[in-house]
mmCIF file of C-alpha atoms in Angstrom:
data_model
loop_
_atom_site.group_PDB
_atom_site.id
_atom_site.type_symbol
_atom_site.label_atom_id
_atom_site.label_comp_id
_atom_site.label_asym_id
_atom_site.label_seq_id
_atom_site.Cartn_x
_atom_site.Cartn_y
_atom_site.Cartn_z
ATOM 1 C CA UNK A 12 3.695 15.517 26.857
ATOM 2 C CA UNK A 13 2.952 14.909 23.144
ATOM 3 C CA UNK A 14 1.377 18.367 22.963
ATOM 4 C CA UNK A 15 4.784 19.905 23.702
ATOM 5 C CA UNK A 16 6.407 18.442 20.578
ATOM 6 C CA UNK A 17 6.246 20.911 17.656
ATOM 7 C CA UNK A 18 4.230 19.897 14.574
ATOM 8 C CA UNK A 19 7.353 20.213 12.420
ATOM 9 C CA UNK A 20 9.026 17.429 14.424
ATOM 10 C CA UNK A 21 6.017 15.152 13.860
ATOM 11 C CA UNK A 22 6.131 16.011 10.165
ATOM 12 C CA UNK A 23 9.839 15.191 9.865
ATOM 13 C CA UNK A 24 9.565 11.936 11.826
ATOM 14 C CA UNK A 25 6.506 10.700 9.929
ATOM 15 C CA UNK A 26 8.016 11.680 6.564
ATOM 16 C CA UNK A 27 11.194 9.741 7.342
ATOM 17 C CA UNK A 28 9.008 6.830 8.465
ATOM 18 C CA UNK A 29 7.007 6.956 5.216
ATOM 19 C CA UNK A 30 10.198 6.983 3.151
ATOM 20 C CA UNK A 31 11.607 4.056 5.138
ATOM 21 C CA UNK A 32 8.381 2.068 4.703
ATOM 22 C CA UNK A 33 8.338 2.853 0.984
ATOM 23 C CA UNK A 34 11.902 1.618 0.569
ATOM 24 C CA UNK A 35 11.042 -1.471 2.598
ATOM 25 C CA UNK A 36 8.023 -2.132 0.342
ATOM 26 C CA UNK A 37 10.227 -1.868 -2.744
ATOM 27 C CA UNK A 38 12.728 -4.296 -1.228
ATOM 28 C CA UNK A 39 10.015 -6.791 -0.234
ATOM 29 C CA UNK A 40 8.375 -6.557 -3.644
ATOM 30 C CA UNK A 41 11.634 -7.226 -5.491
ATOM 31 C CA UNK A 42 12.389 -10.249 -3.268
ATOM 32 C CA UNK A 43 8.852 -11.636 -3.536
ATOM 33 C CA UNK A 44 9.083 -11.745 -7.331
ATOM 34 C CA UNK A 45 11.755 -14.443 -6.936
ATOM 35 C CA UNK A 46 9.378 -16.780 -5.086
ATOM 36 C CA UNK A 47 6.091 -18.313 -6.288
ATOM 37 C CA UNK A 48 2.961 -16.347 -5.442
ATOM 38 C CA UNK A 49 0.082 -17.811 -3.443
ATOM 39 C CA UNK A 50 -3.367 -16.769 -2.344
ATOM 40 C CA UNK A 51 -2.048 -16.350 1.189
ATOM 41 C CA UNK A 52 0.826 -14.097 0.104
ATOM 42 C CA UNK A 53 -1.550 -11.928 -1.901
ATOM 43 C CA UNK A 54 -4.376 -11.502 0.587
ATOM 44 C CA UNK A 55 -2.634 -11.384 3.991
ATOM 45 C CA UNK A 56 -0.953 -7.932 3.696
ATOM 46 C CA UNK A 57 -4.269 -6.026 3.588
ATOM 47 C CA UNK A 58 -5.463 -7.931 6.655
ATOM 48 C CA UNK A 59 -2.233 -7.163 8.494
ATOM 49 C CA UNK A 60 -2.531 -3.502 7.553
ATOM 50 C CA UNK A 61 -6.136 -3.388 8.773
ATOM 51 C CA UNK A 62 -4.876 -3.525 12.361
ATOM 52 C CA UNK A 63 -3.692 0.053 11.806
ATOM 53 C CA UNK A 64 -7.343 1.123 11.961
ATOM 54 C CA UNK A 65 -6.982 0.886 15.725
ATOM 55 C CA UNK A 66 -5.345 4.313 15.516
ATOM 56 C CA UNK A 67 -8.820 5.792 15.110
ATOM 57 C CA UNK A 68 -9.610 4.850 18.702
ATOM 58 C CA UNK A 69 -7.596 7.927 19.632
ATOM 59 C CA UNK A 70 -9.166 11.326 18.870
ATOM 60 C CA UNK A 71 -5.770 12.626 17.666
ATOM 61 C CA UNK A 72 -6.110 10.532 14.457
ATOM 62 C CA UNK A 73 -9.830 10.890 13.748
ATOM 63 C CA UNK A 74 -10.806 12.107 10.314
ATOM 64 C CA UNK A 75 -13.932 13.922 9.077
ATOM 65 C CA UNK A 76 -16.235 12.019 6.680
ATOM 66 C CA UNK A 77 -15.290 14.220 3.703
ATOM 67 C CA UNK A 78 -11.592 13.603 4.388
ATOM 68 C CA UNK A 79 -12.254 9.848 4.531
ATOM 69 C CA UNK A 80 -13.890 10.024 1.117
ATOM 70 C CA UNK A 81 -11.063 12.154 -0.325
ATOM 71 C CA UNK A 82 -8.330 9.851 1.037
ATOM 72 C CA UNK A 83 -10.115 6.715 -0.232
ATOM 73 C CA UNK A 84 -10.632 8.268 -3.670
ATOM 74 C CA UNK A 85 -6.940 9.159 -3.981
ATOM 75 C CA UNK A 86 -5.947 5.697 -2.725
ATOM 76 C CA UNK A 87 -8.166 3.986 -5.285
ATOM 77 C CA UNK A 88 -6.774 6.258 -7.998
ATOM 78 C CA UNK A 89 -3.202 5.368 -6.964
ATOM 79 C CA UNK A 90 -4.116 1.665 -6.899
ATOM 80 C CA UNK A 91 -4.824 1.758 -10.636
ATOM 81 C CA UNK A 92 -1.132 2.425 -11.271
ATOM 82 C CA UNK A 93 -0.136 -0.534 -9.084
ATOM 83 C CA UNK A 94 -2.725 -2.760 -10.766
ATOM 84 C CA UNK A 95 -1.366 -1.730 -14.156
ATOM 85 C CA UNK A 96 2.163 -2.879 -13.222
ATOM 86 C CA UNK A 97 1.254 -6.148 -11.449
ATOM 87 C CA UNK A 98 1.063 -9.133 -13.750
ATOM 88 C CA UNK A 99 1.575 -12.841 -13.171
ATOM 89 C CA UNK A 100 3.324 -15.484 -15.231
ATOM 90 C CA UNK A 101 3.693 -19.249 -15.010
ATOM 91 C CA UNK A 102 7.252 -20.567 -14.655
ATOM 92 C CA UNK A 103 8.199 -24.151 -13.888
ATOM 93 C CA UNK A 104 4.636 -25.009 -12.918
ATOM 94 C CA UNK A 105 4.358 -22.156 -10.394
ATOM 95 C CA UNK A 106 2.758 -18.742 -10.641
ATOM 96 C CA UNK A 107 5.124 -15.794 -10.155
ATOM 97 C CA UNK A 108 4.556 -12.076 -9.990
ATOM 98 C CA UNK A 109 6.325 -10.601 -13.012
ATOM 99 C CA UNK A 110 9.134 -8.234 -12.146
ATOM 100 C CA UNK A 111 8.115 -4.923 -13.740
ATOM 101 C CA UNK A 112 10.960 -2.523 -14.441
ATOM 102 C CA UNK A 113 8.544 0.377 -14.034
ATOM 103 C CA UNK A 114 7.168 -0.801 -10.678
ATOM 104 C CA UNK A 115 10.019 0.509 -8.525
ATOM 105 C CA UNK A 116 9.870 3.895 -10.252
ATOM 106 C CA UNK A 117 6.086 4.037 -9.971
ATOM 107 C CA UNK A 118 6.161 3.064 -6.297
ATOM 108 C CA UNK A 119 8.837 5.679 -5.646
ATOM 109 C CA UNK A 120 6.791 8.252 -7.608
ATOM 110 C CA UNK A 121 3.662 7.479 -5.571
ATOM 111 C CA UNK A 122 5.711 7.737 -2.393
ATOM 112 C CA UNK A 123 7.109 11.095 -3.498
ATOM 113 C CA UNK A 124 3.604 12.383 -4.296
ATOM 114 C CA UNK A 125 2.441 11.258 -0.838
ATOM 115 C CA UNK A 126 5.383 12.942 0.909
ATOM 116 C CA UNK A 127 4.908 16.196 -1.018
ATOM 117 C CA UNK A 128 1.168 16.060 -0.313
ATOM 118 C CA UNK A 129 1.871 15.513 3.362
ATOM 119 C CA UNK A 130 4.238 18.485 3.549
ATOM 120 C CA UNK A 131 1.801 20.750 1.696
ATOM 121 C CA UNK A 132 -1.294 19.624 3.614
ATOM 122 C CA UNK A 133 0.397 19.742 7.026
ATOM 123 C CA UNK A 134 0.007 23.516 7.065
ATOM 124 C CA UNK A 135 -3.787 23.292 6.829
ATOM 125 C CA UNK A 136 -4.654 19.886 8.370
ATOM 126 C CA UNK A 137 -3.747 18.739 11.867
ATOM 127 C CA UNK A 138 -0.865 16.240 11.809
ATOM 128 C CA UNK A 139 -2.924 13.517 13.540
ATOM 129 C CA UNK A 140 -5.775 13.854 11.054
ATOM 130 C CA UNK A 141 -3.240 13.860 8.251
ATOM 131 C CA UNK A 142 -1.754 10.617 9.581
ATOM 132 C CA UNK A 143 -5.235 9.097 9.608
ATOM 133 C CA UNK A 144 -5.900 10.328 6.075
ATOM 134 C CA UNK A 145 -2.673 8.857 4.750
ATOM 135 C CA UNK A 146 -3.404 5.530 6.422
ATOM 136 C CA UNK A 147 -6.832 5.559 4.719
ATOM 137 C CA UNK A 148 -5.141 6.476 1.423
ATOM 138 C CA UNK A 149 -2.702 3.561 1.749
ATOM 139 C CA UNK A 150 -5.503 1.200 2.771
ATOM 140 C CA UNK A 151 -7.629 2.380 -0.150
ATOM 141 C CA UNK A 152 -4.674 1.746 -2.442
ATOM 142 C CA UNK A 153 -3.798 -1.696 -1.065
ATOM 143 C CA UNK A 154 -7.218 -3.399 -1.100
ATOM 144 C CA UNK A 155 -8.187 -2.846 -4.779
ATOM 145 C CA UNK A 156 -4.652 -3.720 -5.879
ATOM 146 C CA UNK A 157 -4.529 -6.955 -3.889
ATOM 147 C CA UNK A 158 -8.074 -7.994 -4.835
ATOM 148 C CA UNK A 159 -7.190 -7.489 -8.496
ATOM 149 C CA UNK A 160 -4.005 -9.497 -8.004
ATOM 150 C CA UNK A 161 -6.051 -12.276 -6.388
ATOM 151 C CA UNK A 162 -8.480 -12.270 -9.321
ATOM 152 C CA UNK A 163 -5.575 -12.408 -11.821
ATOM 153 C CA UNK A 164 -3.883 -15.184 -9.852
ATOM 154 C CA UNK A 165 -7.067 -17.287 -9.684
ATOM 155 C CA UNK A 166 -7.660 -16.755 -13.399
ATOM 156 C CA UNK A 167 -4.173 -18.013 -14.277
ATOM 157 C CA UNK A 168 -4.402 -20.906 -11.787
ATOM 158 C CA UNK A 169 -7.701 -22.076 -13.281
ATOM 159 C CA UNK A 170 -6.244 -22.022 -16.818
ATOM 160 C CA UNK A 171 -2.993 -23.731 -15.905
ATOM 161 C CA UNK A 172 -3.882 -26.776 -13.837
ATOM 162 C CA UNK A 173 -0.181 -27.536 -13.274
ATOM 163 C CA UNK A 174 0.174 -24.304 -11.288
ATOM 164 C CA UNK A 175 -0.808 -24.864 -7.676
ATOM 165 C CA UNK A 176 -3.316 -22.150 -6.565
ATOM 166 C CA UNK A 177 -2.690 -22.513 -2.815
#
């Protein structure tokens, strides 16, 4: 049944989904800056996202080793931009993620690059493999960013004993 759906339909649906998720991420990020950060809030999203690896159980999403490496490399490269815009500050005895004016534009820019890449690559890479590659890219972007945030958070928490590092 899925084989009868044209690739273009998959491309349109997944692109709309990626845009919706990107907008959702921007919304969540802007709201989270209004609440104190915690180790749990920093480290849980990558663990939640890791459940997406179950997609690789299905052959439709499997990716060649070279494509895994390429997607991870691009994800790590993209993570540097997120790391650059994520800084913490202490306010009223709590640690908050600073609201960066550039973050929304950078996140939107990264999303746009991903969507354009997806449209361009969909003509030469199977849509299932492409989905797997973009999940790997996102995963490769999320882990270094969140680990760096955790390191920054712990560093600030150890300096400012009034900030609660839990």
